[in-house]
Amino acid sequence: MWAYEDLVVKAVEYGGKIGADYVEARYHRLKRSSIASRNGGVIGAESSVSEGIAVRVLAGGVLGFSSTTILSREGVSKAVEDAFRKARAISGLVKKPVKFSDENLGRATYECVEAVKASEVSVEEKISFMSELWKRVSDAPSDARVATLTSFLRESEEVKIYANSDGAFVRSRIPRLSISYNVVVTLPSKGTIQRFFSHSAVGGYELAEKWRILDYLPEDVKTFEKILKEGKKPPTGKPIDVIVGSEIVGLMVHESCGHPSEADRILGREAAQAGKSFIKPNMIGMRIGSEHATVIDDPTIPGSNGFYLYDDEGVPARARYLYKEGLINEFLHNRWTAEVFGTHSNAAARSAGHWGEPIIRMANTYLKPGDHSFEELLEGVKYGVYIKSYMEWNIDDERWSQRYGGLEAYLIENGELKHLIRNPVLELTTKKFYSSIDAAGKDLRFYAGICGKGEPAQGVPVWFGGPDVRLRNVILRVTGE
Amino acid sequence: MKEELLSLVNGAVKRAIELGFDEAAVLSVYRESTMVKFANGEPSIVQSWSSNQMSIYVSKEKRLLGTSAPASSLEEAYRMLANLGRISAKMPPSILYAPLPEPRSVEPLSGLVDRKALEAVSDPSRASEVIVEAVQRRDIESFAGMLQISYSVKALATNTGSELAEDSTEVQAYVRAFAGEGSGQWAYGSRTLDLSKLEEMAETASDLAYRSRRQENISPGKYNILLSPMVAGNLLNYVAWMATGSSVLLGQSIFINKKPGDTVASEKLTLMDVPRQPQLPGSTAFDDEGIPTYNKPIIERGYLKTLLHNTKTAAKLGAKSTGNAGLVFPRVWALSVEPGEMSFEELLEETGNGLVVTNNWYTRLQNYVEGIFSTITRDAAFIVKNGEIVGAARKFRIADTLPNLLRNISSLGKEVYDIYWWEVEIPTRTPYILAKNIGTSKHTA
């Protein structure tokens, strides 16, 4: 499993020899296999290997990065030379040299072990799962029709060998399973409802059963039909109470706490791509929300989609308390931003593959649960809306103005769920969201996603989650108005 | 390099047939690329890539299998094929199966390689300096951005007899400048390295930042909106992607219930897929099944003219391949919007009272079939009153449906821009486009 270790070590040695101030090398392999189906029929099977060695150097205060898929001594030496030569060539344009913080770096090997290796489960069994899913889903509605159900079953294995000139040496193996689907339910007189969803976690085929998709998706489809038939316009124009489902809360904390807390974004390094941050360098300790607004990002949650124990700079991982009881508390750091801020890295450097530089990323971001049952959250609402799930969403590049288009949502009257409503939109500022939380549920749920950032764009697996939360005095909108 | 890659892909096809597969198509792409990333007015990192990636498509008794991996030797290709052999017997026939096409004569595309770009792959410092200098001609506070220059060689072989190779260079650049409350971003994509175009791109970004440095709020509602080429490129990328056969089959398209000849846009709009426009990255002479590419309207004068197909989606939807094959699903090569006749000033006059949006991001759909979307402005947006720009607006969303946006296009500019960046992944040549009576939204508190 640890082939190419010698090339990694030699790359670090060679970079030092040719004069780099700092060198790191990472062998990074992602093996993926997937089966795709549409309406119960198989489209095909695909497998891929993304494999190569990434080299990063510091030369003349400039970061140089190079990646090669040519896994020979010559190929890797050329990568080291490219990174060094091109960084040095451009050093005349640099005003602030890059430096790294001092850290206690890891020397370790770790591996996640699947209960059932997905590669050892027969293709027939996987296909049978997808066929059964179509059968149950297409049979579910009474008047509406399931126009399309596409599903993808993906398994992957990520292997990394990392070394740097400051003494880090970390090897890891992480397997993941993912099942995603897109279902379109249509009732010609009423329109369509569409739902994309992905499950993904570290582990093996045992997860397929745990997710219980065969059980819940047909029920969801029945609900989508009901939304088409009975969904009413949401109340708009005046402040009401809104219970936001954990699925949306998870996305909201990812978008409006995790991203703006990335220290490279705060320092402007991603300004032309993922954007800047409303959080400025001197805002630690400032109030952003109510006492219920505690947001944690933790790479060390066993089985999580964003799991790791050492980041891609060799720094040991730990939980980060980004917002704590309503205050901005901690940024996500790599070794460069930690040096700029005079602190230590909290191990947020991640790379999506051998072709990507390690940059600051989230892992598993969630709002800390409270003590309310769902019924208790409802009880406190005289007139409001419960939005359980979403489709459309976006947020501005400073992470201040955010919008979520509700999919499954209900009117609440006197503490009870009433009729379904269609296309409510929660569109509010980050501060308004965190400040309006007056109670949080006690059930913590996680959702899987691929988070994009960087140039070239790097998608890394993450989880985001939280409990259901209750917001007071929020004005809703509706799509299309 | 072309000969070397052709020998590799031919060897892999031969082995696939020896292993008992009925069909094989093998594509190998060698790529050298350099990127300088800027932040806070200086380079933040210089990145280089050297890769050799092979993609293999095989079928056996109508079962479809695909794989891709780094491969610079036949031994590596043989290993990939052996892995496919192990799972093929267990697969059922594909619902998308169609035979690989017979080889056709492919007219090579000239002008895909630029010597200056090729040299700059090894040394991007001069082009970087040009950007840094040009962006600072205006009184801005800082800038960020990116310059990437690449050289690629691709070779394709199929068991039906296609043997094709092509090399190309590619330049992608964008700058985002900041001044006061404002920012401006502009992008450029080409097969050639033209320093004057990089200067223009950088100057446009800093000019937009400067002119939007003081901003005011607008009320959400319906507006006439003049979409810059950055915004038009982003939204038309979605439209074009929805016009692929696979998007229709997989339930991700506003064209699901449409057929060629149906009206889907204003008569002012003609949107083309232009693989044979060699100035645009994405241009190529042949697709991944060896079919010659050709320029074609997706939407012509408002009518849906054709969906984009490979042989598989074409067979499933009763059409013919349009030379847009990826190995499994069709792809859009490059886009071109037929320009109109108006100058920018005339477009402003036509806008009357409305908005100019120069850049957007985070376009997301509530429903792909109905095309309900929103997207948020990112950089300079201007307020237009009586045909003149009178101020800059703070961020808001365009929130409407794609069909409505397409129907409400009323005028197009005569000058076109070649846009290619993060939010416009399919290189797009487009003018400013005016769409009337379009919904906007903004946070409530």
PDB file of C-alpha atoms in Angstrom, chain B residues 61-281:
ATOM      1  CA  GLU B  61     -22.414  -7.488 -25.358  1.00  0.00           C
ATOM      2  CA  LYS B  62     -23.763  -3.938 -24.912  1.00  0.00           C
ATOM      3  CA  ARG B  63     -22.333  -3.536 -21.410  1.00  0.00           C
ATOM      4  CA  LEU B  64     -20.552  -0.222 -21.013  1.00  0.00           C
ATOM      5  CA  LEU B  65     -17.422   0.230 -18.958  1.00  0.00           C
ATOM      6  CA  GLY B  66     -15.061   3.140 -18.590  1.00  0.00           C
ATOM      7  CA  THR B  67     -11.868   3.851 -16.735  1.00  0.00           C
ATOM      8  CA  SER B  68      -9.246   6.545 -16.480  1.00  0.00           C
ATOM      9  CA  ALA B  69      -5.839   6.663 -14.850  1.00  0.00           C
ATOM     10  CA  PRO B  70      -2.400   8.133 -15.346  1.00  0.00           C
ATOM     11  CA  ALA B  71      -0.723   6.006 -17.990  1.00  0.00           C
ATOM     12  CA  SER B  72       2.447   6.693 -19.867  1.00  0.00           C
ATOM     13  CA  SER B  73       3.217   3.101 -20.817  1.00  0.00           C
ATOM     14  CA  LEU B  74       1.384   0.185 -22.391  1.00  0.00           C
ATOM     15  CA  GLU B  75       1.894  -1.879 -19.232  1.00  0.00           C
ATOM     16  CA  GLU B  76      -0.142   0.655 -17.270  1.00  0.00           C
ATOM     17  CA  ALA B  77      -2.858   0.592 -19.956  1.00  0.00           C
ATOM     18  CA  TYR B  78      -2.941  -3.225 -19.855  1.00  0.00           C
ATOM     19  CA  ARG B  79      -3.477  -3.145 -16.089  1.00  0.00           C
ATOM     20  CA  MET B  80      -6.432  -0.802 -16.528  1.00  0.00           C
ATOM     21  CA  LEU B  81      -7.972  -3.147 -19.110  1.00  0.00           C
ATOM     22  CA  ALA B  82      -7.477  -6.201 -16.937  1.00  0.00           C
ATOM     23  CA  ASN B  83      -9.416  -4.479 -14.135  1.00  0.00           C
ATOM     24  CA  LEU B  84     -12.292  -3.747 -16.506  1.00  0.00           C
ATOM     25  CA  GLY B  85     -12.307  -7.367 -17.672  1.00  0.00           C
ATOM     26  CA  ARG B  86     -12.942  -8.531 -14.122  1.00  0.00           C
ATOM     27  CA  ILE B  87     -16.246  -6.653 -13.752  1.00  0.00           C
ATOM     28  CA  SER B  88     -17.610  -6.700 -17.301  1.00  0.00           C
ATOM     29  CA  ALA B  89     -19.188 -10.175 -17.114  1.00  0.00           C
ATOM     30  CA  LYS B  90     -21.280  -9.173 -14.115  1.00  0.00           C
ATOM     31  CA  MET B  91     -22.833  -6.063 -15.667  1.00  0.00           C
ATOM     32  CA  PRO B  92     -26.187  -6.024 -17.440  1.00  0.00           C
ATOM     33  CA  PRO B  93     -26.439  -4.370 -20.883  1.00  0.00           C
ATOM     34  CA  SER B  94     -26.511  -0.593 -20.742  1.00  0.00           C
ATOM     35  CA  ILE B  95     -29.688   1.338 -21.419  1.00  0.00           C
ATOM     36  CA  LEU B  96     -27.516   3.815 -23.320  1.00  0.00           C
ATOM     37  CA  TYR B  97     -25.624   1.388 -25.534  1.00  0.00           C
ATOM     38  CA  ALA B  98     -25.060   2.321 -29.172  1.00  0.00           C
ATOM     39  CA  PRO B  99     -22.206   1.108 -31.352  1.00  0.00           C
ATOM     40  CA  LEU B 100     -19.123   3.251 -31.774  1.00  0.00           C
ATOM     41  CA  PRO B 101     -19.307   5.122 -35.079  1.00  0.00           C
ATOM     42  CA  GLU B 102     -17.344   4.219 -38.175  1.00  0.00           C
ATOM     43  CA  PRO B 103     -14.355   6.528 -38.720  1.00  0.00           C
ATOM     44  CA  ARG B 104     -14.928   9.627 -40.790  1.00  0.00           C
ATOM     45  CA  SER B 105     -12.584  12.038 -42.430  1.00  0.00           C
ATOM     46  CA  VAL B 106     -11.579  14.721 -39.944  1.00  0.00           C
ATOM     47  CA  GLU B 107     -10.481  18.117 -41.197  1.00  0.00           C
ATOM     48  CA  PRO B 108      -7.657  19.238 -38.865  1.00  0.00           C
ATOM     49  CA  LEU B 109      -8.154  22.534 -37.110  1.00  0.00           C
ATOM     50  CA  SER B 110      -5.306  25.004 -37.563  1.00  0.00           C
ATOM     51  CA  GLY B 111      -4.319  27.733 -35.142  1.00  0.00           C
ATOM     52  CA  LEU B 112      -4.647  25.646 -31.987  1.00  0.00           C
ATOM     53  CA  VAL B 113      -1.002  26.068 -30.971  1.00  0.00           C
ATOM     54  CA  ASP B 114       0.570  29.425 -30.253  1.00  0.00           C
ATOM     55  CA  ARG B 115       4.354  29.577 -29.976  1.00  0.00           C
ATOM     56  CA  LYS B 116       4.325  32.438 -27.443  1.00  0.00           C
ATOM     57  CA  ALA B 117       1.918  30.545 -25.203  1.00  0.00           C
ATOM     58  CA  LEU B 118       4.046  27.434 -25.505  1.00  0.00           C
ATOM     59  CA  GLU B 119       7.133  29.331 -24.331  1.00  0.00           C
ATOM     60  CA  ALA B 120       5.235  30.937 -21.456  1.00  0.00           C
ATOM     61  CA  VAL B 121       4.321  27.517 -20.038  1.00  0.00           C
ATOM     62  CA  SER B 122       7.972  27.345 -18.938  1.00  0.00           C
ATOM     63  CA  ASP B 123       8.233  30.983 -17.956  1.00  0.00           C
ATOM     64  CA  PRO B 124       5.034  32.927 -17.206  1.00  0.00           C
ATOM     65  CA  SER B 125       6.883  35.843 -15.563  1.00  0.00           C
ATOM     66  CA  ARG B 126       6.523  38.378 -18.444  1.00  0.00           C
ATOM     67  CA  ALA B 127       2.778  37.801 -18.812  1.00  0.00           C
ATOM     68  CA  SER B 128       2.424  38.044 -15.028  1.00  0.00           C
ATOM     69  CA  GLU B 129       4.241  41.375 -14.966  1.00  0.00           C
ATOM     70  CA  VAL B 130       1.945  42.746 -17.672  1.00  0.00           C
ATOM     71  CA  ILE B 131      -1.123  41.911 -15.569  1.00  0.00           C
ATOM     72  CA  VAL B 132       0.352  43.393 -12.388  1.00  0.00           C
ATOM     73  CA  GLU B 133       1.261  46.617 -14.188  1.00  0.00           C
ATOM     74  CA  ALA B 134      -1.996  47.051 -16.115  1.00  0.00           C
ATOM     75  CA  VAL B 135      -4.353  46.451 -13.207  1.00  0.00           C
ATOM     76  CA  GLN B 136      -2.692  49.202 -11.188  1.00  0.00           C
ATOM     77  CA  ARG B 137      -3.227  51.939 -13.774  1.00  0.00           C
ATOM     78  CA  ARG B 138      -6.451  52.860 -11.966  1.00  0.00           C
ATOM     79  CA  ASP B 139      -6.595  54.045  -8.363  1.00  0.00           C
ATOM     80  CA  ILE B 140      -7.427  50.705  -6.765  1.00  0.00           C
ATOM     81  CA  GLU B 141      -6.520  49.296  -3.356  1.00  0.00           C
ATOM     82  CA  SER B 142      -5.640  45.706  -4.184  1.00  0.00           C
ATOM     83  CA  PHE B 143      -6.235  42.940  -6.656  1.00  0.00           C
ATOM     84  CA  ALA B 144      -6.258  39.183  -6.949  1.00  0.00           C
ATOM     85  CA  GLY B 145      -6.425  36.897  -9.925  1.00  0.00           C
ATOM     86  CA  MET B 146      -4.919  34.136 -11.940  1.00  0.00           C
ATOM     87  CA  LEU B 147      -3.022  33.418 -15.140  1.00  0.00           C
ATOM     88  CA  GLN B 148      -2.814  29.866 -16.464  1.00  0.00           C
ATOM     89  CA  ILE B 149      -1.035  28.770 -19.617  1.00  0.00           C
ATOM     90  CA  SER B 150      -1.163  25.172 -20.821  1.00  0.00           C
ATOM     91  CA  TYR B 151      -0.019  22.915 -23.623  1.00  0.00           C
ATOM     92  CA  SER B 152      -1.904  19.667 -24.318  1.00  0.00           C
ATOM     93  CA  VAL B 153      -1.622  16.801 -26.732  1.00  0.00           C
ATOM     94  CA  LYS B 154      -4.483  14.352 -27.138  1.00  0.00           C
ATOM     95  CA  ALA B 155      -4.610  11.127 -29.114  1.00  0.00           C
ATOM     96  CA  LEU B 156      -7.617   8.927 -29.794  1.00  0.00           C
ATOM     97  CA  ALA B 157      -7.918   5.455 -31.252  1.00  0.00           C
ATOM     98  CA  THR B 158     -10.998   3.283 -31.658  1.00  0.00           C
ATOM     99  CA  ASN B 159     -11.383  -0.310 -32.792  1.00  0.00           C
ATOM    100  CA  THR B 160     -13.472   0.981 -35.692  1.00  0.00           C
ATOM    101  CA  GLY B 161     -10.356   2.582 -37.132  1.00  0.00           C
ATOM    102  CA  SER B 162     -10.164   6.150 -35.843  1.00  0.00           C
ATOM    103  CA  GLU B 163      -6.596   7.298 -35.224  1.00  0.00           C
ATOM    104  CA  LEU B 164      -6.503  10.979 -34.418  1.00  0.00           C
ATOM    105  CA  ALA B 165      -4.191  13.363 -32.596  1.00  0.00           C
ATOM    106  CA  GLU B 166      -4.201  17.080 -31.889  1.00  0.00           C
ATOM    107  CA  ASP B 167      -2.182  19.505 -29.815  1.00  0.00           C
ATOM    108  CA  SER B 168      -3.191  22.892 -28.481  1.00  0.00           C
ATOM    109  CA  THR B 169      -2.266  25.729 -26.195  1.00  0.00           C
ATOM    110  CA  GLU B 170      -4.628  27.509 -23.860  1.00  0.00           C
ATOM    111  CA  VAL B 171      -4.547  30.769 -21.924  1.00  0.00           C
ATOM    112  CA  GLN B 172      -6.946  31.530 -19.091  1.00  0.00           C
ATOM    113  CA  ALA B 173      -6.747  34.673 -17.003  1.00  0.00           C
ATOM    114  CA  TYR B 174      -8.860  36.767 -14.684  1.00  0.00           C
ATOM    115  CA  VAL B 175      -8.393  39.676 -12.329  1.00  0.00           C
ATOM    116  CA  ARG B 176     -10.532  40.972  -9.511  1.00  0.00           C
ATOM    117  CA  ALA B 177      -9.740  44.485  -8.301  1.00  0.00           C
ATOM    118  CA  PHE B 178     -10.939  46.268  -5.168  1.00  0.00           C
ATOM    119  CA  ALA B 179     -11.542  49.985  -4.532  1.00  0.00           C
ATOM    120  CA  GLY B 180     -13.523  51.413  -1.610  1.00  0.00           C
ATOM    121  CA  GLU B 181     -16.783  49.520  -1.348  1.00  0.00           C
ATOM    122  CA  GLY B 182     -16.453  48.345  -4.910  1.00  0.00           C
ATOM    123  CA  SER B 183     -14.862  45.561  -6.880  1.00  0.00           C
ATOM    124  CA  GLY B 184     -14.550  44.617 -10.509  1.00  0.00           C
ATOM    125  CA  GLN B 185     -13.717  41.339 -12.146  1.00  0.00           C
ATOM    126  CA  TRP B 186     -13.057  40.404 -15.733  1.00  0.00           C
ATOM    127  CA  ALA B 187     -11.785  37.280 -17.475  1.00  0.00           C
ATOM    128  CA  TYR B 188     -10.226  36.165 -20.730  1.00  0.00           C
ATOM    129  CA  GLY B 189      -9.684  32.850 -22.488  1.00  0.00           C
ATOM    130  CA  SER B 190      -7.856  32.081 -25.701  1.00  0.00           C
ATOM    131  CA  ARG B 191      -5.647  29.645 -27.563  1.00  0.00           C
ATOM    132  CA  THR B 192      -3.037  32.395 -27.965  1.00  0.00           C
ATOM    133  CA  LEU B 193      -1.032  34.540 -25.581  1.00  0.00           C
ATOM    134  CA  ASP B 194      -1.801  38.123 -26.531  1.00  0.00           C
ATOM    135  CA  LEU B 195      -0.368  40.460 -23.906  1.00  0.00           C
ATOM    136  CA  SER B 196      -2.565  43.351 -25.039  1.00  0.00           C
ATOM    137  CA  LYS B 197      -5.670  41.244 -24.304  1.00  0.00           C
ATOM    138  CA  LEU B 198      -4.347  40.495 -20.818  1.00  0.00           C
ATOM    139  CA  GLU B 199      -3.816  44.227 -20.301  1.00  0.00           C
ATOM    140  CA  GLU B 200      -7.368  44.968 -21.461  1.00  0.00           C
ATOM    141  CA  MET B 201      -8.754  42.328 -19.109  1.00  0.00           C
ATOM    142  CA  ALA B 202      -6.824  43.730 -16.130  1.00  0.00           C
ATOM    143  CA  GLU B 203      -7.771  47.328 -16.963  1.00  0.00           C
ATOM    144  CA  THR B 204     -11.450  46.437 -17.279  1.00  0.00           C
ATOM    145  CA  ALA B 205     -11.415  44.829 -13.816  1.00  0.00           C
ATOM    146  CA  SER B 206      -9.769  47.820 -12.165  1.00  0.00           C
ATOM    147  CA  ASP B 207     -11.998  50.292 -14.031  1.00  0.00           C
ATOM    148  CA  LEU B 208     -15.129  48.483 -12.795  1.00  0.00           C
ATOM    149  CA  ALA B 209     -13.774  48.464  -9.241  1.00  0.00           C
ATOM    150  CA  TYR B 210     -13.027  52.172  -9.351  1.00  0.00           C
ATOM    151  CA  ARG B 211     -16.415  53.084 -10.775  1.00  0.00           C
ATOM    152  CA  SER B 212     -18.275  51.032  -8.144  1.00  0.00           C
ATOM    153  CA  ARG B 213     -16.321  52.281  -5.106  1.00  0.00           C
ATOM    154  CA  ARG B 214     -19.388  54.046  -3.672  1.00  0.00           C
ATOM    155  CA  GLN B 215     -22.605  52.016  -3.560  1.00  0.00           C
ATOM    156  CA  GLU B 216     -26.261  52.283  -2.612  1.00  0.00           C
ATOM    157  CA  ASN B 217     -29.024  49.790  -1.898  1.00  0.00           C
ATOM    158  CA  ILE B 218     -31.678  48.937  -4.428  1.00  0.00           C
ATOM    159  CA  SER B 219     -35.123  47.517  -3.689  1.00  0.00           C
ATOM    160  CA  PRO B 220     -35.840  43.994  -4.918  1.00  0.00           C
ATOM    161  CA  GLY B 221     -38.315  43.743  -7.789  1.00  0.00           C
ATOM    162  CA  LYS B 222     -38.465  43.451 -11.562  1.00  0.00           C
ATOM    163  CA  TYR B 223     -35.782  45.275 -13.533  1.00  0.00           C
ATOM    164  CA  ASN B 224     -34.422  45.576 -17.019  1.00  0.00           C
ATOM    165  CA  ILE B 225     -30.988  44.029 -16.569  1.00  0.00           C
ATOM    166  CA  LEU B 226     -28.016  44.446 -18.861  1.00  0.00           C
ATOM    167  CA  LEU B 227     -25.966  41.281 -18.375  1.00  0.00           C
ATOM    168  CA  SER B 228     -22.248  41.653 -18.954  1.00  0.00           C
ATOM    169  CA  PRO B 229     -20.439  38.918 -20.919  1.00  0.00           C
ATOM    170  CA  MET B 230     -19.290  37.496 -17.546  1.00  0.00           C
ATOM    171  CA  VAL B 231     -22.901  37.084 -16.381  1.00  0.00           C
ATOM    172  CA  ALA B 232     -24.329  36.073 -19.757  1.00  0.00           C
ATOM    173  CA  GLY B 233     -21.509  33.511 -20.032  1.00  0.00           C
ATOM    174  CA  ASN B 234     -22.344  32.029 -16.642  1.00  0.00           C
ATOM    175  CA  LEU B 235     -26.077  31.707 -17.277  1.00  0.00           C
ATOM    176  CA  LEU B 236     -25.695  30.457 -20.852  1.00  0.00           C
ATOM    177  CA  ASN B 237     -23.222  27.821 -19.627  1.00  0.00           C
ATOM    178  CA  TYR B 238     -26.135  26.373 -17.643  1.00  0.00           C
ATOM    179  CA  VAL B 239     -28.458  26.600 -20.639  1.00  0.00           C
ATOM    180  CA  ALA B 240     -25.951  24.879 -22.940  1.00  0.00           C
ATOM    181  CA  TRP B 241     -25.186  22.143 -20.425  1.00  0.00           C
ATOM    182  CA  MET B 242     -28.945  21.561 -20.127  1.00  0.00           C
ATOM    183  CA  ALA B 243     -29.008  21.092 -23.914  1.00  0.00           C
ATOM    184  CA  THR B 244     -26.839  17.962 -23.761  1.00  0.00           C
ATOM    185  CA  GLY B 245     -28.666  14.677 -24.319  1.00  0.00           C
ATOM    186  CA  SER B 246     -27.470  13.392 -20.960  1.00  0.00           C
ATOM    187  CA  SER B 247     -28.913  16.367 -19.040  1.00  0.00           C
ATOM    188  CA  VAL B 248     -32.281  15.685 -20.660  1.00  0.00           C
ATOM    189  CA  LEU B 249     -32.110  11.966 -19.905  1.00  0.00           C
ATOM    190  CA  LEU B 250     -30.981  12.476 -16.311  1.00  0.00           C
ATOM    191  CA  GLY B 251     -33.750  14.944 -15.458  1.00  0.00           C
ATOM    192  CA  GLN B 252     -31.582  18.051 -15.271  1.00  0.00           C
ATOM    193  CA  SER B 253     -32.821  20.231 -18.085  1.00  0.00           C
ATOM    194  CA  ILE B 254     -35.344  22.891 -19.031  1.00  0.00           C
ATOM    195  CA  PHE B 255     -35.469  21.161 -22.435  1.00  0.00           C
ATOM    196  CA  ILE B 256     -36.953  17.872 -21.119  1.00  0.00           C
ATOM    197  CA  ASN B 257     -40.348  18.581 -22.605  1.00  0.00           C
ATOM    198  CA  LYS B 258     -39.077  20.457 -25.658  1.00  0.00           C
ATOM    199  CA  LYS B 259     -38.194  19.298 -29.137  1.00  0.00           C
ATOM    200  CA  PRO B 260     -36.193  20.919 -31.925  1.00  0.00           C
ATOM    201  CA  GLY B 261     -38.300  23.643 -33.496  1.00  0.00           C
ATOM    202  CA  ASP B 262     -39.950  24.686 -30.233  1.00  0.00           C
ATOM    203  CA  THR B 263     -39.583  28.304 -29.193  1.00  0.00           C
ATOM    204  CA  VAL B 264     -37.393  28.501 -26.093  1.00  0.00           C
ATOM    205  CA  ALA B 265     -36.011  32.045 -26.227  1.00  0.00           C
ATOM    206  CA  SER B 266     -36.428  35.476 -27.721  1.00  0.00           C
ATOM    207  CA  GLU B 267     -35.859  35.636 -31.482  1.00  0.00           C
ATOM    208  CA  LYS B 268     -32.847  37.812 -30.692  1.00  0.00           C
ATOM    209  CA  LEU B 269     -30.890  34.877 -29.261  1.00  0.00           C
ATOM    210  CA  THR B 270     -28.728  32.547 -31.299  1.00  0.00           C
ATOM    211  CA  LEU B 271     -26.499  30.361 -29.120  1.00  0.00           C
ATOM    212  CA  MET B 272     -23.931  28.181 -30.889  1.00  0.00           C
ATOM    213  CA  ASP B 273     -21.640  25.350 -29.867  1.00  0.00           C
ATOM    214  CA  VAL B 274     -18.431  26.270 -31.746  1.00  0.00           C
ATOM    215  CA  PRO B 275     -15.739  23.584 -31.523  1.00  0.00           C
ATOM    216  CA  ARG B 276     -14.295  24.834 -34.815  1.00  0.00           C
ATOM    217  CA  GLN B 277     -13.647  28.355 -33.555  1.00  0.00           C
ATOM    218  CA  PRO B 278      -9.892  27.942 -32.904  1.00  0.00           C
ATOM    219  CA  GLN B 279      -9.544  31.134 -30.879  1.00  0.00           C
ATOM    220  CA  LEU B 280     -11.614  29.678 -28.054  1.00  0.00           C
ATOM    221  CA  PRO B 281     -10.224  27.109 -25.618  1.00  0.00           C
TER     222      PRO B 281
END
